[in-house]
Short mmCIF file of C-alpha atoms in Angstrom, two decimals:
data_model
loop_
_atom_site.label_atom_id
_atom_site.label_comp_id
_atom_site.label_asym_id
_atom_site.label_seq_id
_atom_site.Cartn_x
_atom_site.Cartn_y
_atom_site.Cartn_z
CA UNK A 886 -0.37 0.06 -0.16
CA UNK A 887 0.90 3.50 -0.91
CA UNK A 888 1.88 5.07 2.77
CA UNK A 889 2.16 8.27 1.44
CA UNK A 890 -1.09 8.23 -0.06
CA UNK A 891 -3.00 6.76 3.09
CA UNK A 892 -1.74 9.81 4.91
CA UNK A 893 -2.66 12.43 2.24
CA UNK A 894 -6.25 10.78 2.45
CA UNK A 895 -6.02 10.97 6.13
CA UNK A 896 -5.38 14.62 6.21
CA UNK A 897 -8.38 15.10 3.81
CA UNK A 898 -10.84 12.95 5.52
CA UNK A 899 -9.59 14.57 9.02
CA UNK A 900 -9.93 17.83 7.73
CA UNK A 901 -13.94 17.11 6.63
CA UNK A 902 -14.54 15.68 10.07
CA UNK A 903 -13.14 18.60 11.70
CA UNK A 904 -15.17 20.71 9.52
CA UNK A 905 -18.46 18.73 10.36
CA UNK A 906 -17.37 19.19 13.92
CA UNK A 907 -17.40 23.10 13.59
CA UNK A 908 -20.52 23.21 11.74
CA UNK A 909 -22.51 21.17 14.26
CA UNK A 910 -21.14 23.13 17.20
CA UNK A 911 -22.00 26.38 15.11
CA UNK A 912 -25.40 25.09 14.80
CA UNK A 913 -26.14 24.03 18.39
CA UNK A 914 -26.16 20.47 17.48
CA UNK A 915 -25.23 17.72 19.90
CA UNK A 916 -21.68 16.28 19.17
CA UNK A 917 -21.32 12.86 17.50
CA UNK A 918 -20.70 10.03 19.66
CA UNK A 919 -17.07 8.02 19.08
CA UNK A 920 -19.28 5.38 17.30
CA UNK A 921 -21.45 7.86 14.89
CA UNK A 922 -18.08 9.79 13.96
CA UNK A 923 -16.41 6.68 12.99
CA UNK A 924 -19.46 5.46 10.90
CA UNK A 925 -19.76 9.20 9.37
CA UNK A 926 -16.00 8.97 8.75
CA UNK A 927 -16.59 5.79 6.63
CA UNK A 928 -18.90 7.38 4.64
CA UNK A 929 -16.53 10.53 3.89
CA UNK A 930 -13.60 8.11 3.18
CA UNK A 931 -15.85 6.51 0.23
CA UNK A 932 -16.40 10.05 -1.03
CA UNK A 933 -12.81 11.00 -0.92
CA UNK A 934 -11.58 7.77 -2.52
CA UNK A 935 -14.32 8.37 -5.38
CA UNK A 936 -12.98 11.75 -5.84
CA UNK A 937 -9.17 10.29 -5.75
CA UNK A 938 -10.37 7.78 -8.47
CA UNK A 939 -11.76 10.63 -10.92
CA UNK A 940 -8.94 12.59 -10.48
CA UNK A 941 -6.61 9.69 -11.47
CA UNK A 942 -9.07 9.00 -14.50
CA UNK A 943 -8.67 12.56 -15.56
CA UNK A 944 -5.07 12.76 -15.25
CA UNK A 945 -4.83 9.90 -17.54
CA UNK A 946 -3.71 7.45 -14.60
CA UNK A 947 -5.05 4.12 -13.49
CA UNK A 948 -7.22 4.58 -10.60
CA UNK A 949 -7.34 1.96 -7.67
CA UNK A 950 -9.30 -1.43 -8.11
CA UNK A 951 -11.78 -2.66 -5.86
CA UNK A 952 -9.39 -4.45 -3.70
CA UNK A 953 -7.03 -1.74 -3.49
CA UNK A 954 -10.01 0.79 -2.96
CA UNK A 955 -10.91 -1.58 0.07
CA UNK A 956 -7.40 -1.55 1.45
CA UNK A 957 -6.82 2.13 1.31
CA UNK A 958 -10.23 2.86 2.72
CA UNK A 959 -9.35 0.45 5.70
CA UNK A 960 -5.78 2.09 6.15
CA UNK A 961 -7.25 5.62 6.14
CA UNK A 962 -10.01 4.60 8.91
CA UNK A 963 -7.39 3.03 10.81
CA UNK A 964 -5.01 5.92 10.71
CA UNK A 965 -7.67 8.18 12.29
CA UNK A 966 -9.25 5.27 14.77
CA UNK A 967 -6.52 2.90 14.96
CA UNK A 968 -6.09 3.09 18.63
CA UNK A 969 -9.19 1.44 19.46
CA UNK A 970 -10.11 0.68 23.09
CA UNK A 971 -6.78 2.22 24.10
CA UNK A 972 -8.77 5.61 23.55
CA UNK A 973 -10.37 6.35 26.49
CA UNK A 974 -6.59 5.54 28.36
CA UNK A 975 -4.78 8.01 26.13
CA UNK A 976 -7.66 10.47 26.71
CA UNK A 977 -7.37 10.32 30.55
CA UNK A 978 -4.73 13.09 31.69
CA UNK A 979 -3.94 11.21 34.97
CA UNK A 980 -2.69 8.01 33.27
CA UNK A 981 0.96 7.83 32.90
CA UNK A 982 1.70 4.11 31.99
CA UNK A 983 -0.24 1.43 30.32
CA UNK A 984 0.99 -2.13 30.31
CA UNK A 985 -0.86 -4.82 28.44
CA UNK A 986 0.28 -8.41 29.40
CA UNK A 987 -2.14 -10.06 26.68
CA UNK A 988 -5.43 -8.62 25.69
CA UNK A 989 -7.02 -8.93 29.07
CA UNK A 990 -4.45 -8.00 31.34
CA UNK A 991 -4.01 -4.31 31.87
CA UNK A 992 -2.24 -2.35 34.28
CA UNK A 993 -2.46 1.42 34.81
CA UNK A 994 -0.32 3.74 36.30
CA UNK A 995 -1.43 7.36 37.49
CA UNK A 996 0.21 10.32 37.91
CA UNK A 997 -0.45 10.16 41.75
CA UNK A 998 1.26 6.76 41.88
CA UNK A 999 -1.78 4.72 41.94
CA UNK A 1000 -1.58 1.60 40.19
CA UNK A 1001 -4.68 -0.26 38.93
CA UNK A 1002 -6.16 -3.12 37.02
CA UNK A 1003 -7.94 -2.15 33.59
CA UNK A 1004 -10.48 -3.41 31.38
CA UNK A 1005 -9.41 -5.53 28.10
CA UNK A 1006 -8.36 -3.78 25.35
CA UNK A 1007 -8.92 -6.33 22.73
CA UNK A 1008 -11.25 -9.49 22.37
CA UNK A 1009 -8.36 -11.70 21.56
CA UNK A 1010 -4.33 -11.82 21.35
CA UNK A 1011 -4.83 -12.22 17.57
CA UNK A 1012 -6.91 -8.93 17.64
CA UNK A 1013 -4.46 -7.16 19.66
CA UNK A 1014 -1.59 -7.92 17.53
CA UNK A 1015 -3.64 -6.64 14.65
CA UNK A 1016 -4.31 -3.27 16.35
CA UNK A 1017 -0.11 -3.21 17.14
CA UNK A 1018 0.45 -3.82 13.21
CA UNK A 1019 -2.12 -1.00 12.15
CA UNK A 1020 -0.33 1.53 14.56
CA UNK A 1021 2.95 0.37 13.38
CA UNK A 1022 1.96 0.85 9.68
CA UNK A 1023 0.35 4.50 10.02
CA UNK A 1024 1.91 6.16 13.20
CA UNK A 1025 5.60 6.84 12.36
CA UNK A 1026 7.48 8.40 9.42
CA UNK A 1027 7.46 4.99 7.73
CA UNK A 1028 5.72 1.98 8.08
CA UNK A 1029 7.23 -0.60 10.13
CA UNK A 1030 6.65 -4.52 10.35
CA UNK A 1031 5.18 -6.14 13.37
CA UNK A 1032 5.30 -9.94 12.91
CA UNK A 1033 7.01 -13.35 13.47
CA UNK A 1034 10.25 -11.90 11.78
CA UNK A 1035 9.84 -8.41 13.36
CA UNK A 1036 8.87 -9.14 17.16
CA UNK A 1037 9.90 -6.17 18.38
CA UNK A 1038 8.41 -2.16 18.02
CA UNK A 1039 9.13 1.23 19.29
CA UNK A 1040 6.73 3.82 17.85
CA UNK A 1041 5.18 7.52 18.70
CA UNK A 1042 1.39 7.39 18.76
CA UNK A 1043 -0.79 9.97 17.27
CA UNK A 1044 -1.12 11.87 20.76
CA UNK A 1045 2.75 11.62 21.50
CA UNK A 1046 2.69 8.80 23.55
CA UNK A 1047 5.56 6.25 23.24
CA UNK A 1048 4.87 2.81 22.70
CA UNK A 1049 6.72 -0.28 22.76
CA UNK A 1050 5.52 -3.82 21.63
CA UNK A 1051 6.75 -7.43 21.86
CA UNK A 1052 5.61 -10.65 20.44
CA UNK A 1053 6.73 -14.17 20.01
CA UNK A 1054 9.57 -13.63 22.59
CA UNK A 1055 6.64 -13.70 25.00
CA UNK A 1056 4.11 -15.96 25.78
CA UNK A 1057 1.61 -13.32 24.91
CA UNK A 1058 1.72 -10.18 22.99
CA UNK A 1059 2.87 -7.32 25.32
CA UNK A 1060 2.59 -3.49 25.07
CA UNK A 1061 3.91 -0.89 27.25
CA UNK A 1062 2.59 2.83 26.24
CA UNK A 1063 4.36 5.91 28.09
CA UNK A 1064 1.97 8.57 28.03
CA UNK A 1065 2.94 11.95 26.81
CA UNK A 1066 1.02 14.09 29.48
CA UNK A 1067 2.97 17.21 29.08
CA UNK A 1068 3.64 18.03 25.60
CA UNK A 1069 3.99 21.98 25.59
CA UNK A 1070 5.83 22.00 28.73
CA UNK A 1071 7.93 24.78 30.47
CA UNK A 1072 10.61 25.15 33.10
CA UNK A 1073 7.67 27.20 35.11
CA UNK A 1074 5.40 24.12 34.90
CA UNK A 1075 8.35 21.95 36.31
CA UNK A 1076 8.52 24.49 39.17
CA UNK A 1077 4.84 24.27 39.97
CA UNK A 1078 4.98 20.61 40.28
CA UNK A 1079 8.08 20.24 42.26
CA UNK A 1080 10.37 18.85 39.82
CA UNK A 1081 12.91 21.87 40.23
CA UNK A 1082 13.40 24.93 42.45
CA UNK A 1083 13.04 28.33 41.08
CA UNK A 1084 17.04 28.60 41.29
CA UNK A 1085 17.72 25.34 39.44
CA UNK A 1086 15.32 26.66 36.79
CA UNK A 1087 17.16 29.90 36.17
CA UNK A 1088 20.28 27.91 36.09
CA UNK A 1089 18.92 25.81 33.58
CA UNK A 1090 17.42 28.31 31.63
CA UNK A 1091 20.74 30.30 31.39
CA UNK A 1092 22.58 27.38 30.47
CA UNK A 1093 20.52 26.90 27.26
CA UNK A 1094 20.86 30.23 26.33
CA UNK A 1095 24.36 30.23 26.82
CA UNK A 1096 24.43 27.12 24.22
CA UNK A 1097 25.93 24.96 26.71
CA UNK A 1098 25.74 21.20 26.09
CA UNK A 1099 23.67 19.24 28.53
CA UNK A 1100 22.91 15.59 29.01
CA UNK A 1101 19.89 14.81 30.84
CA UNK A 1102 20.10 11.53 33.19
CA UNK A 1103 17.84 9.26 35.13
CA UNK A 1104 16.06 5.76 35.25
CA UNK A 1105 13.29 4.53 33.12
CA UNK A 1106 10.07 6.93 33.34
CA UNK A 1107 11.79 9.41 35.54
CA UNK A 1108 10.67 12.41 33.40
CA UNK A 1109 13.71 12.95 31.24
CA UNK A 1110 12.00 13.75 28.12
CA UNK A 1111 9.65 16.04 29.57
CA UNK A 1112 12.48 17.87 31.06
CA UNK A 1113 14.14 17.82 27.61
CA UNK A 1114 11.20 19.26 26.12
CA UNK A 1115 11.09 22.14 28.72
CA UNK A 1116 14.63 23.21 27.96
CA UNK A 1117 14.24 22.99 24.41
CA UNK A 1118 11.25 25.33 24.84
CA UNK A 1119 14.10 27.81 26.47
CA UNK A 1120 15.68 27.97 22.60
CA UNK A 1121 14.72 30.75 20.91
CA UNK A 1122 12.05 30.57 18.08
CA UNK A 1123 14.64 31.59 15.70
CA UNK A 1124 16.86 28.96 15.94
CA UNK A 1125 16.83 25.85 13.41
CA UNK A 1126 16.39 22.58 15.68
CA UNK A 1127 17.12 18.95 14.31
CA UNK A 1128 15.95 16.25 16.62
CA UNK A 1129 17.29 12.60 15.87
CA UNK A 1130 15.11 9.85 17.55
CA UNK A 1131 14.69 6.07 17.33
CA UNK A 1132 11.04 6.80 17.41
CA UNK A 1133 9.24 10.19 17.01
CA UNK A 1134 8.39 11.42 20.55
CA UNK A 1135 9.50 14.88 21.32
CA UNK A 1136 7.08 16.71 18.78
CA UNK A 1137 8.64 19.92 19.12
CA UNK A 1138 7.43 20.26 15.40
CA UNK A 1139 3.99 20.18 16.75
CA UNK A 1140 4.49 23.65 18.15
CA UNK A 1141 5.36 26.18 15.44
CA UNK A 1142 4.58 28.99 17.72
CA UNK A 1143 7.77 27.87 19.99
CA UNK A 1144 9.73 26.09 17.13
CA UNK A 1145 8.78 26.76 13.66
CA UNK A 1146 11.97 25.62 11.89
CA UNK A 1147 12.50 22.30 12.95
CA UNK A 1148 13.53 19.01 11.25
CA UNK A 1149 12.89 15.49 12.95
CA UNK A 1150 14.61 12.78 12.05
CA UNK A 1151 13.53 8.94 12.95
CA UNK A 1152 15.62 5.83 12.61
CA UNK A 1153 14.58 3.69 9.95
CA UNK A 1154 14.35 0.03 10.34
CA UNK A 1155 15.59 -2.64 7.82
CA UNK A 1156 12.62 -3.91 5.39
CA UNK A 1157 11.83 -7.70 4.91
CA UNK A 1158 14.87 -8.08 2.83
CA UNK A 1159 16.90 -6.43 5.63
CA UNK A 1160 17.70 -3.41 3.54
CA UNK A 1161 17.16 0.42 3.81
CA UNK A 1162 18.03 0.85 7.39
CA UNK A 1163 18.98 4.26 8.45
CA UNK A 1164 20.66 4.23 11.89
CA UNK A 1165 20.85 6.99 14.91
CA UNK A 1166 24.61 7.52 14.04
CA UNK A 1167 23.77 7.96 10.37
CA UNK A 1168 20.86 10.51 11.01
CA UNK A 1169 23.07 12.35 13.43
CA UNK A 1170 25.77 12.68 10.92
CA UNK A 1171 23.17 13.90 8.40
CA UNK A 1172 21.87 16.38 10.70
CA UNK A 1173 25.01 18.27 10.77
CA UNK A 1174 24.90 18.83 7.17
CA UNK A 1175 21.12 20.53 7.33
CA UNK A 1176 22.38 23.83 8.98
CA UNK A 1177 21.13 22.89 12.51
CA UNK A 1178 21.43 25.78 15.15
CA UNK A 1179 20.90 23.11 17.62
CA UNK A 1180 20.93 19.18 17.15
CA UNK A 1181 18.90 17.33 20.03
CA UNK A 1182 19.20 13.42 20.37
CA UNK A 1183 16.36 12.20 22.04
CA UNK A 1184 17.79 9.24 23.79
CA UNK A 1185 21.33 7.65 23.46
CA UNK A 1186 21.28 4.14 23.62
CA UNK A 1187 24.05 2.95 21.25
CA UNK A 1188 26.83 3.57 18.65
CA UNK A 1189 25.35 7.25 18.26
CA UNK A 1190 27.00 8.53 21.51
CA UNK A 1191 30.55 9.10 19.56
CA UNK A 1192 28.97 10.83 16.62
CA UNK A 1193 27.02 12.87 18.86
CA UNK A 1194 30.01 13.86 21.01
CA UNK A 1195 32.04 14.60 17.95
CA UNK A 1196 29.33 17.02 16.99
CA UNK A 1197 28.99 18.52 20.06
CA UNK A 1198 32.84 19.60 20.05
CA UNK A 1199 32.67 20.72 16.12
CA UNK A 1200 30.89 23.92 16.98
CA UNK A 1201 27.49 22.67 17.32
CA UNK A 1202 27.02 23.88 20.84
CA UNK A 1203 23.78 23.86 23.00
CA UNK A 1204 23.20 20.38 22.34
CA UNK A 1205 20.70 18.54 24.33
CA UNK A 1206 20.12 14.69 24.99
CA UNK A 1207 19.14 11.91 27.52
CA UNK A 1208 20.59 8.72 28.87
CA UNK A 1209 19.71 6.00 31.22
CA UNK A 1210 21.87 6.15 34.48
CA UNK A 1211 21.81 5.74 38.21
CA UNK A 1212 23.53 8.67 38.82
CA UNK A 1213 25.05 11.83 37.71
CA UNK A 1214 28.45 10.58 38.13
CA UNK A 1215 27.60 6.98 36.57
CA UNK A 1216 26.73 8.95 33.07
CA UNK A 1217 30.64 8.93 32.18
CA UNK A 1218 30.98 5.41 32.48
CA UNK A 1219 27.57 4.79 30.58
CA UNK A 1220 28.75 6.68 27.97
CA UNK A 1221 32.37 5.06 27.80
CA UNK A 1222 30.29 1.54 27.67
CA UNK A 1223 28.37 2.51 24.87
CA UNK A 1224 31.72 4.23 22.80
CA UNK A 1225 33.32 0.95 23.46
CA UNK A 1226 30.58 -0.96 21.67
CA UNK A 1227 30.31 1.57 18.88
CA UNK A 1228 32.27 1.06 15.35
CA UNK A 1229 35.15 3.44 16.36
CA UNK A 1230 35.60 1.08 19.54
CA UNK A 1231 37.12 3.93 21.34
CA UNK A 1232 39.16 3.16 24.27
CA UNK A 1233 38.06 4.33 27.98
CA UNK A 1234 40.72 7.16 27.97
CA UNK A 1235 39.91 8.66 24.50
CA UNK A 1236 36.18 8.48 25.31
CA UNK A 1237 36.80 10.24 28.67
CA UNK A 1238 38.50 13.13 26.76
CA UNK A 1239 35.77 13.42 24.04
CA UNK A 1240 33.30 13.64 26.82
CA UNK A 1241 35.30 16.21 28.78
CA UNK A 1242 35.41 18.17 25.29
CA UNK A 1243 31.62 17.91 24.69
CA UNK A 1244 29.86 17.76 27.71
CA UNK A 1245 29.27 20.91 29.87
CA UNK A 1246 26.46 19.53 32.28
CA UNK A 1247 24.95 16.34 33.69
CA UNK A 1248 21.36 17.09 34.97
CA UNK A 1249 20.12 13.93 36.80
CA UNK A 1250 16.41 13.43 37.70
CA UNK A 1251 15.16 11.17 40.27
CA UNK A 1252 11.89 9.18 40.57
CA UNK A 1253 10.77 7.97 43.81
CA UNK A 1254 7.46 6.79 45.68
CA UNK A 1255 7.22 9.17 48.91
CA UNK A 1256 5.71 6.64 51.16
CA UNK A 1257 6.09 9.42 53.96
CA UNK A 1258 3.31 11.20 52.14
CA UNK A 1259 1.17 8.89 51.22
CA UNK A 1260 3.29 6.88 48.41
CA UNK A 1261 2.70 9.78 46.01
CA UNK A 1262 5.02 9.37 43.20
CA UNK A 1263 7.68 12.41 42.85
CA UNK A 1264 10.03 13.37 40.18
CA UNK A 1265 12.71 15.95 41.04
CA UNK A 1266 16.14 17.36 39.86
CA UNK A 1267 18.61 15.55 42.38
CA UNK A 1268 21.87 16.43 41.18
CA UNK A 1269 23.69 18.86 38.78
CA UNK A 1270 27.35 18.19 37.71
CA UNK A 1271 29.76 20.36 35.66
CA UNK A 1272 32.34 18.92 33.55
CA UNK A 1273 35.54 20.49 34.29
CA UNK A 1274 38.28 18.71 32.69
CA UNK A 1275 39.99 15.12 32.08
CA UNK A 1276 42.88 13.61 33.78
CA UNK A 1277 42.60 10.00 32.70
CA UNK A 1278 39.03 9.98 33.63
CA UNK A 1279 36.29 13.06 33.44
CA UNK A 1280 36.33 15.62 36.24
CA UNK A 1281 33.42 16.71 37.45
CA UNK A 1282 32.04 18.60 40.38
CA UNK A 1283 28.52 18.56 41.49
CA UNK A 1284 27.44 22.12 41.56
CA UNK A 1285 23.98 21.10 42.86
CA UNK A 1286 23.64 18.15 45.06
CA UNK A 1287 20.59 16.55 47.09
CA UNK A 1288 19.43 18.58 50.09
CA UNK A 1289 17.35 17.90 52.94
CA UNK A 1290 14.47 16.58 51.03
CA UNK A 1291 16.45 15.07 48.12
CA UNK A 1292 15.90 18.02 45.70
CA UNK A 1293 18.78 19.80 44.52
CA UNK A 1294 20.36 22.61 46.08
CA UNK A 1295 23.80 24.73 45.33
CA UNK A 1296 26.55 22.45 46.31
CA UNK A 1297 29.79 23.81 44.51
CA UNK A 1298 30.92 26.78 42.46
CA UNK A 1299 30.30 26.99 38.99
CA UNK A 1300 33.19 27.56 36.89
CA UNK A 1301 31.17 29.50 33.94
CA UNK A 1302 29.24 31.61 36.19
CA UNK A 1303 30.38 34.67 34.60
CA UNK A 1304 29.11 33.59 31.27
CA UNK A 1305 25.61 32.17 32.68
CA UNK A 1306 25.16 35.51 34.81
CA UNK A 1307 25.29 37.32 30.99
CA UNK A 1308 22.23 35.21 30.39
CA UNK A 1309 20.43 36.50 33.24
CA UNK A 1310 21.54 33.68 36.16
CA UNK A 1311 22.18 34.80 39.78
CA UNK A 1312 22.88 32.25 42.37
CA UNK A 1313 20.67 33.14 45.34
CA UNK A 1314 24.13 33.30 47.26
CA UNK A 1315 25.14 36.45 45.38
#
């Protein structure tokens, strides 16, 4: 199936659905139910396909036959409503994570730390796999296979949530969805929910403005991507941003009022013949030829680290990225481990020299269930480390360290404080 054509037809159908909603609202008509809208969409899809077939005939081309038209109709409908029974969960702003261990074992994590069991999301495991296949075909930049030959899948759902799915390597198909609850998020929002203090927020804002290279570290689901979005929103709207991700998640291009000039790169997996793959490392290299003001790498998980660090040391200041780690200090060993496994096979000493020349600050974000306060889930910045040089290993100082409540407080002098002051940062001790 022509993936580009499905997307084009979906946009046209979506526009007509949106126009009908506006007309209904203006006339005071009660909004359509979800099922009514799906039925109406089928009629609109038929109309759009008929118009497309006529246009092809007028242009002297062969229109789709009945079977192809049926496939296109199913593809467009799936692209519009493909999340099925997951939709109510994705619509709930308080849900953070959805874990599906087979169609009828659904576990839901809420923002306040609650974990509850949910209703089935499909009638059978086969229907669940079919749903995942539909999402894989239409949610990313290119169709991604999900079958016995390709039993692993990572992608970004239409609402910005991150989905990871597996089959055949587990007894039943399993799906994990990380909700994108805060799309347009700012440092002020994170101050408001306790993720960081006003002082740390002013420091981070100045670091971004001063084009410092910042690596955000933390455990899974600690809030690294949300913090990365907030930092990216401190970048002036006049700058050209290029994002590189395994599966589109950041969505900076979704807010042209904040970032009108964004190019989002997504890693491409090999096709069924094992060809056509484009790796993260290749995309980072390609991004440097696209006139970027800044390059943002959504998550470092492998050999792209060497390419990214090289980019940071070649005049592409102000880069942002995230990495999994258990502490701000462990980040350097984690990067060295990735570098050893990369094609360049850098020795540890060379990697540490590269890190020291590339990264200015490591920001560590902690996730903790605060049982002293009713089990409330806390996410907060607990450490900020400044890289100061290298002497066989990376030299750094913890400029913000855990305070009495474990949240980051000023701890050591910042060597570039005068530069940050030019961008508005005045430590509370000044």
